[in-house]
CSV table of C-alpha atoms in Angstrom, one decimal:
chain,number,residue,atom,x,y,z
F,8,MET,CA,11.2,52.7,-23.1
F,9,PHE,CA,9.8,49.7,-21.2
F,10,PRO,CA,11.9,46.8,-19.7
F,11,SER,CA,11.6,43.6,-21.6
F,12,GLN,CA,9.8,40.6,-20.2
F,13,GLN,CA,13.1,38.7,-19.9
F,14,SER,CA,14.5,41.6,-17.8
F,15,LEU,CA,11.4,41.6,-15.5
F,16,LYS,CA,11.7,37.9,-14.9
F,17,LYS,CA,15.4,38.2,-14.1
F,18,ASN,CA,15.0,41.0,-11.6
F,19,PHE,CA,11.6,40.5,-10.1
F,20,PHE,CA,9.6,37.5,-8.7
F,21,VAL,CA,6.2,37.2,-10.3
F,22,PRO,CA,4.0,34.7,-8.5
F,23,SER,CA,1.9,32.4,-10.5
F,24,ALA,CA,-1.0,30.1,-9.7
F,25,GLY,CA,1.2,27.1,-9.9
F,26,ALA,CA,4.0,28.6,-7.9
F,27,ASP,CA,1.9,29.7,-4.9
F,28,ALA,CA,2.9,26.7,-2.9
F,29,ALA,CA,5.4,23.9,-3.4
F,30,ALA,CA,3.9,20.5,-4.1
F,31,PRO,CA,3.9,18.5,-0.9
F,32,SER,CA,6.4,15.7,-0.5
F,33,GLY,CA,7.8,13.3,2.1
F,34,VAL,CA,5.9,13.3,5.4
F,35,GLY,CA,3.6,16.2,4.3
F,36,LEU,CA,2.5,14.2,1.2
F,37,TYR,CA,1.8,11.0,3.1
F,38,ALA,CA,0.0,12.9,5.9
F,39,ARG,CA,-2.3,14.2,3.2
F,40,PHE,CA,-2.9,10.7,1.9
F,41,ALA,CA,-3.6,9.5,5.4
F,42,PHE,CA,-6.0,12.4,6.2
F,43,ALA,CA,-7.9,11.8,2.9
F,44,GLY,CA,-8.1,8.1,3.7
F,45,ALA,CA,-9.3,8.8,7.2
F,46,VAL,CA,-12.1,11.1,6.1
F,47,CYS,CA,-13.3,9.0,3.3
F,48,CYS,CA,-13.5,5.8,5.5
F,49,ALA,CA,-15.1,7.6,8.5
F,50,VAL,CA,-17.8,9.3,6.3
F,51,THR,CA,-18.7,6.3,4.2
F,52,HIS,CA,-18.8,3.8,7.1
F,53,GLY,CA,-20.7,6.3,9.2
F,54,VAL,CA,-23.3,6.8,6.5
F,55,MET,CA,-23.7,3.1,6.1
F,56,THR,CA,-24.3,2.4,9.8
F,57,PRO,CA,-28.0,1.5,9.4
F,58,VAL,CA,-27.2,-1.1,6.7
F,59,ASP,CA,-24.4,-2.5,8.9
F,60,VAL,CA,-26.7,-2.8,11.9
F,61,VAL,CA,-29.2,-4.9,9.8
F,62,LYS,CA,-26.4,-6.9,8.3
F,63,THR,CA,-24.9,-7.7,11.7
F,64,ARG,CA,-28.4,-8.7,13.1
F,65,ILE,CA,-28.9,-11.1,10.1
F,66,GLN,CA,-25.6,-12.7,10.8
F,67,LEU,CA,-26.0,-13.0,14.5
F,68,GLU,CA,-29.7,-14.0,14.7
F,69,PRO,CA,-30.7,-15.5,11.3
F,70,GLU,CA,-33.6,-17.3,12.9
F,71,VAL,CA,-35.1,-14.0,13.8
F,72,TYR,CA,-34.0,-11.7,11.0
F,73,ASN,CA,-34.9,-13.9,8.1
F,74,ARG,CA,-36.9,-11.5,5.9
F,75,GLY,CA,-34.0,-10.0,3.8
F,76,MET,CA,-32.5,-6.6,4.1
F,77,ILE,CA,-35.7,-4.5,3.7
F,78,GLY,CA,-37.6,-6.8,6.1
F,79,GLY,CA,-34.6,-6.5,8.5
F,80,PHE,CA,-34.9,-2.8,8.6
F,81,ARG,CA,-38.6,-3.0,9.4
F,82,GLN,CA,-38.0,-5.5,12.1
F,83,VAL,CA,-35.3,-3.4,13.9
F,84,VAL,CA,-37.5,-0.2,13.7
F,85,ALA,CA,-40.6,-2.0,14.9
F,86,ALA,CA,-38.8,-3.6,17.8
F,87,GLU,CA,-36.5,-0.9,18.9
F,88,GLY,CA,-37.3,2.3,17.1
F,89,ALA,CA,-35.5,4.1,14.2
F,90,GLY,CA,-32.7,5.2,16.5
F,91,ALA,CA,-31.5,1.6,16.8
F,92,LEU,CA,-30.4,1.8,13.2
F,93,LEU,CA,-27.6,4.2,14.4
F,94,THR,CA,-26.4,1.9,17.1
F,95,GLY,CA,-22.6,1.8,17.0
F,96,LEU,CA,-22.2,5.0,15.0
F,97,GLY,CA,-19.6,6.4,17.4
F,98,PRO,CA,-17.1,3.5,17.3
F,99,THR,CA,-17.8,3.0,13.6
F,100,ALA,CA,-16.8,6.6,12.7
F,101,ALA,CA,-13.8,6.7,15.1
F,102,GLY,CA,-12.6,3.2,14.2
F,103,TYR,CA,-12.7,3.7,10.5
F,104,PHE,CA,-11.1,7.2,10.7
F,105,LEU,CA,-8.0,5.5,12.2
F,106,GLN,CA,-8.2,2.5,9.9
F,107,GLY,CA,-8.6,4.7,6.8
F,108,ALA,CA,-5.5,6.7,7.7
F,109,PHE,CA,-3.4,3.6,8.1
F,110,LYS,CA,-5.0,1.9,5.1
F,111,PHE,CA,-4.8,4.5,2.4
F,112,GLY,CA,-1.7,6.3,3.7
F,113,GLY,CA,0.0,3.0,4.3
F,114,TYR,CA,-0.9,1.7,0.8
F,115,GLU,CA,0.6,4.8,-0.9
F,116,PHE,CA,3.7,4.5,1.3
F,117,TRP,CA,4.3,0.8,0.8
F,118,LYS,CA,3.6,1.1,-3.0
F,119,LYS,CA,6.2,3.8,-3.3
F,120,THR,CA,8.7,1.8,-1.2
F,121,PHE,CA,8.3,-1.3,-3.4
F,122,ILE,CA,8.6,0.8,-6.6
F,123,ASP,CA,11.8,2.4,-5.3
F,124,ALA,CA,13.2,-1.0,-4.4
F,125,ILE,CA,12.8,-2.6,-7.8
F,126,GLY,CA,12.6,0.3,-10.2
F,127,ILE,CA,9.7,1.9,-12.1
F,128,ASP,CA,10.0,-0.4,-15.2
F,129,ALA,CA,10.0,-3.6,-13.2
F,130,ALA,CA,7.2,-2.2,-11.0
F,131,ARG,CA,5.0,-1.7,-14.0
F,132,GLU,CA,5.5,-5.3,-15.1
F,133,ASN,CA,4.8,-6.6,-11.6
F,134,ARG,CA,2.1,-4.0,-10.6
F,135,THR,CA,-0.4,-6.6,-9.5
F,136,ALA,CA,2.0,-8.0,-6.9
F,137,ILE,CA,2.9,-4.5,-5.7
F,138,TYR,CA,-0.8,-3.7,-5.3
F,139,LEU,CA,-1.4,-6.9,-3.3
F,140,GLY,CA,1.6,-6.6,-1.1
F,141,SER,CA,1.2,-2.9,-0.4
F,142,SER,CA,-2.5,-3.3,0.6
F,143,ALA,CA,-1.8,-6.3,2.7
F,144,ILE,CA,0.9,-4.7,4.8
F,145,ALA,CA,-1.1,-1.4,5.2
F,146,GLU,CA,-4.2,-3.3,6.3
F,147,PHE,CA,-2.3,-5.2,9.0
F,148,PHE,CA,-1.4,-2.0,10.7
F,149,ALA,CA,-4.8,-0.5,10.1
F,150,ASP,CA,-6.5,-3.5,11.8
F,151,VAL,CA,-4.4,-3.0,14.9
F,152,ALA,CA,-6.0,0.4,15.2
F,153,LEU,CA,-9.5,-0.7,14.2
F,154,CYS,CA,-9.9,-3.9,16.2
F,155,PRO,CA,-10.8,-2.4,19.7
F,156,LEU,CA,-13.4,-0.1,18.2
F,157,GLU,CA,-14.9,-2.8,16.0
F,158,ALA,CA,-15.2,-5.1,19.0
F,159,THR,CA,-17.0,-2.3,20.8
F,160,ARG,CA,-19.3,-1.6,17.9
F,161,ILE,CA,-20.3,-5.2,17.5
F,162,ARG,CA,-21.0,-5.6,21.2
F,163,LEU,CA,-23.3,-2.5,21.1
F,164,VAL,CA,-25.2,-3.7,18.0
F,165,SER,CA,-25.6,-7.3,19.3
F,166,GLN,CA,-26.4,-6.3,22.9
F,167,PRO,CA,-28.2,-2.9,22.8
F,168,ASP,CA,-28.4,-2.7,26.6
F,169,PHE,CA,-24.7,-3.4,27.0
F,170,ALA,CA,-23.7,0.3,27.2
F,171,SER,CA,-25.0,3.7,26.2
F,172,GLY,CA,-22.3,4.5,23.7
F,173,LEU,CA,-18.7,4.3,22.6
F,174,GLY,CA,-17.1,5.6,25.8
F,175,SER,CA,-19.0,3.5,28.2
F,176,GLY,CA,-18.9,0.4,26.0
F,177,PHE,CA,-15.2,0.7,25.5
F,178,ALA,CA,-14.6,1.2,29.3
F,179,ARG,CA,-16.8,-1.8,30.2
F,180,ILE,CA,-15.1,-4.2,27.9
F,181,LEU,CA,-11.7,-3.0,29.1
F,182,LYS,CA,-12.7,-3.4,32.7
F,183,GLU,CA,-14.4,-6.8,32.5
F,184,GLU,CA,-12.3,-8.6,29.8
F,185,GLY,CA,-9.0,-6.7,29.5
F,186,VAL,CA,-7.2,-5.6,26.3
F,187,LEU,CA,-6.3,-8.9,24.6
F,188,LYS,CA,-9.5,-10.9,25.3
F,189,GLY,CA,-11.9,-8.0,25.2
F,190,PHE,CA,-10.6,-6.1,22.2
F,191,TYR,CA,-8.4,-8.5,20.3
F,192,SER,CA,-10.3,-11.8,20.4
F,193,GLY,CA,-11.4,-10.9,16.9
F,194,PHE,CA,-8.0,-9.8,15.6
F,195,GLY,CA,-7.5,-13.1,13.8
F,196,PRO,CA,-10.9,-13.0,12.2
F,197,ILE,CA,-10.5,-9.3,11.4
F,198,LEU,CA,-7.2,-10.0,9.6
F,199,PHE,CA,-8.8,-13.0,7.9
F,200,LYS,CA,-11.6,-10.7,6.8
F,201,GLN,CA,-9.9,-7.3,6.1
F,202,VAL,CA,-6.6,-8.4,4.5
F,203,PRO,CA,-8.1,-10.3,1.6
F,204,TYR,CA,-10.9,-7.7,1.4
F,205,THR,CA,-8.4,-4.8,1.1
F,206,MET,CA,-6.1,-6.8,-1.3
F,207,ALA,CA,-9.1,-7.4,-3.5
F,208,LYS,CA,-10.4,-3.9,-3.1
F,209,PHE,CA,-7.2,-2.2,-4.2
F,210,VAL,CA,-6.1,-4.5,-6.9
F,211,VAL,CA,-9.6,-4.7,-8.5
F,212,TYR,CA,-9.9,-0.9,-8.2
F,213,GLU,CA,-6.5,-0.3,-9.8
F,214,LYS,CA,-7.3,-2.7,-12.6
F,215,ALA,CA,-10.8,-1.5,-13.2
F,216,ALA,CA,-9.7,2.2,-13.2
F,217,GLU,CA,-6.8,1.3,-15.6
F,218,SER,CA,-9.3,-0.4,-18.0
F,219,ILE,CA,-11.8,2.5,-17.8
F,220,TYR,CA,-9.1,5.1,-18.5
F,221,ALA,CA,-7.7,3.1,-21.4
F,222,SER,CA,-11.2,3.1,-23.0
F,223,LEU,CA,-11.4,6.9,-22.9
F,224,SER,CA,-10.1,9.0,-25.8
F,225,THR,CA,-8.8,11.7,-23.6
F,226,PRO,CA,-5.6,11.2,-21.6
F,227,LYS,CA,-6.1,10.9,-17.8
F,228,ASP,CA,-4.2,14.1,-17.0
F,229,GLN,CA,-6.4,16.1,-19.3
F,230,LEU,CA,-9.8,14.8,-18.0
F,231,ALA,CA,-12.2,17.1,-16.1
F,232,PRO,CA,-12.3,16.5,-12.3
F,233,SER,CA,-15.9,15.3,-12.6
F,234,THR,CA,-14.9,12.6,-15.1
F,235,VAL,CA,-12.1,11.4,-12.8
F,236,THR,CA,-14.6,11.2,-9.9
F,237,SER,CA,-17.0,9.2,-12.1
F,238,VAL,CA,-14.2,6.8,-12.9
F,239,ASN,CA,-13.4,6.4,-9.2
F,240,LEU,CA,-17.0,5.7,-8.5
F,241,GLY,CA,-17.4,3.1,-11.2
F,242,ALA,CA,-14.1,1.3,-10.4
F,243,GLY,CA,-15.0,1.5,-6.7
F,244,ILE,CA,-18.4,-0.3,-7.3
F,245,ILE,CA,-16.6,-3.1,-9.1
F,246,ALA,CA,-13.9,-3.4,-6.4
F,247,GLY,CA,-16.4,-3.3,-3.6
F,248,THR,CA,-18.5,-6.1,-5.0
F,249,ALA,CA,-15.5,-8.4,-5.4
F,250,ALA,CA,-14.1,-7.6,-2.0
F,251,ALA,CA,-17.5,-8.2,-0.3
F,252,ILE,CA,-17.8,-11.7,-1.7
F,253,ILE,CA,-14.3,-12.7,-0.9
F,254,SER,CA,-14.4,-11.5,2.7
F,255,GLN,CA,-17.9,-12.5,3.6
F,256,PRO,CA,-17.2,-15.7,5.6
F,257,ALA,CA,-14.6,-14.0,7.8
F,258,ASP,CA,-17.0,-11.1,8.4
F,259,THR,CA,-19.7,-13.5,9.7
F,260,LEU,CA,-17.1,-15.1,12.0
F,261,LEU,CA,-16.0,-11.7,13.3
F,262,SER,CA,-19.6,-10.8,14.2
F,263,LYS,CA,-20.1,-14.1,16.0
F,264,ILE,CA,-16.9,-14.1,18.0
F,265,ASN,CA,-17.4,-10.5,19.2
F,266,LYS,CA,-21.0,-11.1,20.2
F,267,GLN,CA,-20.2,-12.7,23.5
F,268,LYS,CA,-17.3,-13.9,25.7
F,269,GLY,CA,-15.6,-17.1,25.0
F,270,ALA,CA,-15.5,-20.0,27.5
F,271,GLU,CA,-12.8,-20.0,30.1
F,272,GLY,CA,-9.6,-21.3,28.5
F,273,GLU,CA,-11.0,-21.6,25.0
F,274,SER,CA,-8.7,-20.4,22.3
F,275,VAL,CA,-9.7,-18.1,19.5
F,276,THR,CA,-8.7,-20.7,17.0
F,277,SER,CA,-10.9,-23.4,18.5
F,278,ARG,CA,-13.8,-21.0,18.7
F,279,LEU,CA,-13.5,-20.1,15.0
F,280,ILE,CA,-13.3,-23.8,14.0
F,281,THR,CA,-16.4,-24.6,16.1
F,282,MET,CA,-18.4,-21.7,14.7
F,283,SER,CA,-17.4,-22.6,11.1
F,284,LYS,CA,-18.7,-26.1,11.5
F,285,GLN,CA,-21.9,-25.0,13.1
F,286,LEU,CA,-22.6,-22.4,10.4
F,287,GLY,CA,-21.7,-24.3,7.3
F,288,VAL,CA,-21.3,-22.6,3.9
F,289,LYS,CA,-24.8,-21.2,3.9
F,290,GLY,CA,-24.4,-19.7,7.4
F,291,LEU,CA,-21.0,-18.2,6.6
F,292,PHE,CA,-22.5,-16.4,3.6
F,293,GLY,CA,-25.6,-15.1,5.6
F,294,GLY,CA,-26.2,-11.4,5.0
F,295,LEU,CA,-24.2,-11.4,1.8
F,296,VAL,CA,-26.7,-9.3,-0.3
F,297,PRO,CA,-26.9,-6.4,2.2
F,298,ARG,CA,-23.2,-6.6,2.6
F,299,ILE,CA,-22.6,-6.3,-1.1
F,300,VAL,CA,-24.9,-3.3,-1.2
F,301,MET,CA,-23.1,-1.8,1.7
F,302,VAL,CA,-19.5,-2.5,0.6
F,303,ALA,CA,-20.0,-1.6,-3.0
F,304,THR,CA,-21.6,1.7,-2.1
F,305,LEU,CA,-19.0,2.6,0.5
F,306,THR,CA,-16.0,1.5,-1.6
F,307,ALA,CA,-17.2,3.6,-4.5
F,308,GLY,CA,-17.7,6.6,-2.1
F,309,GLN,CA,-14.3,6.0,-0.5
F,310,PHE,CA,-12.4,6.2,-3.8
F,311,ALA,CA,-14.4,9.2,-5.0
F,312,ILE,CA,-13.9,11.1,-1.8
F,313,TYR,CA,-10.3,10.0,-1.5
F,314,GLY,CA,-9.5,11.3,-4.9
F,315,ASP,CA,-11.3,14.6,-4.5
F,316,ILE,CA,-9.6,15.3,-1.1
F,317,LYS,CA,-6.2,14.5,-2.5
F,318,ARG,CA,-6.8,16.9,-5.4
F,319,VAL,CA,-8.0,19.7,-3.0
F,320,LEU,CA,-4.9,19.2,-0.8
F,321,GLY,CA,-2.6,19.1,-3.7
F,322,ALA,CA,-1.5,15.5,-2.9
F,323,THR,CA,-0.9,14.4,-6.4
F,324,GLY,CA,2.6,13.1,-5.9
F,325,GLY,CA,1.8,9.4,-5.8
F,326,VAL,CA,3.7,7.2,-8.2
F,327,GLU,CA,1.6,5.7,-11.1
F,328,ILE,CA,2.5,2.3,-12.4
F,329,SER,CA,-0.6,1.5,-14.4
F,330,LYS,CA,-0.1,1.0,-18.2
């Protein structure tokens, strides 16, 4: 009397939850990776702006801001008001939105490119090298986008009366110093800082997450979303701590070189060598504790937000090479 289920399937299209939309691939997939990376970096760096303001002040004026992170907060608020803790928020959010898109999207792209080049089995055996290479290349291009806005941020934080905000500060540096000297004087230091930082960040995250998942009795693809987010947070804290320590000397040099103009005819390399000698080991690691707090927190937040946005957007097509 009634048609069979097989007959219905043959003659009619019956939509299902899993068939509502095809899984993204190609450009669509990597655009989702880039968007998720842009949002997670802009949000986390934006939220951590007050900590970054204090950290930068400690690095630039250690003789004044010498009371630790909490004391530094109090000094800034007492001298300039609570609003000073948000100095540089505009260039921070804009810069790291761009950087996050190139960093996370590029990491996924280059990881897939290397896997395709050598095959999935060889990739699993050499996954640490793939993590390191993919993150280094992605970070290079991310820093090209970030550097002008980072230079503007540091100038606003170190010289509060330099400009009223992102637009005016950016325009003034461009007019007075030009593109290369004004925005890319710190490109060497930012690469020196960000490339090792990002390499450590991704490889330690991947390894930490792999170890955490291996310790759980439930397979990864059967875990609740909240559990996956918790793993991302935990692995992110470990990765952020390692990355902060590795990149601290370059972060200090970056803050110093962007604080003021260099002497006429003085190269970036000579400035870096002079600064390193003046600072010494202790000076290069000034502000390490607040930076660990900042970087570990934002890295954990980044990987948690990144994973959640990817899941919401259906961007689950990345290649896994963890064992």
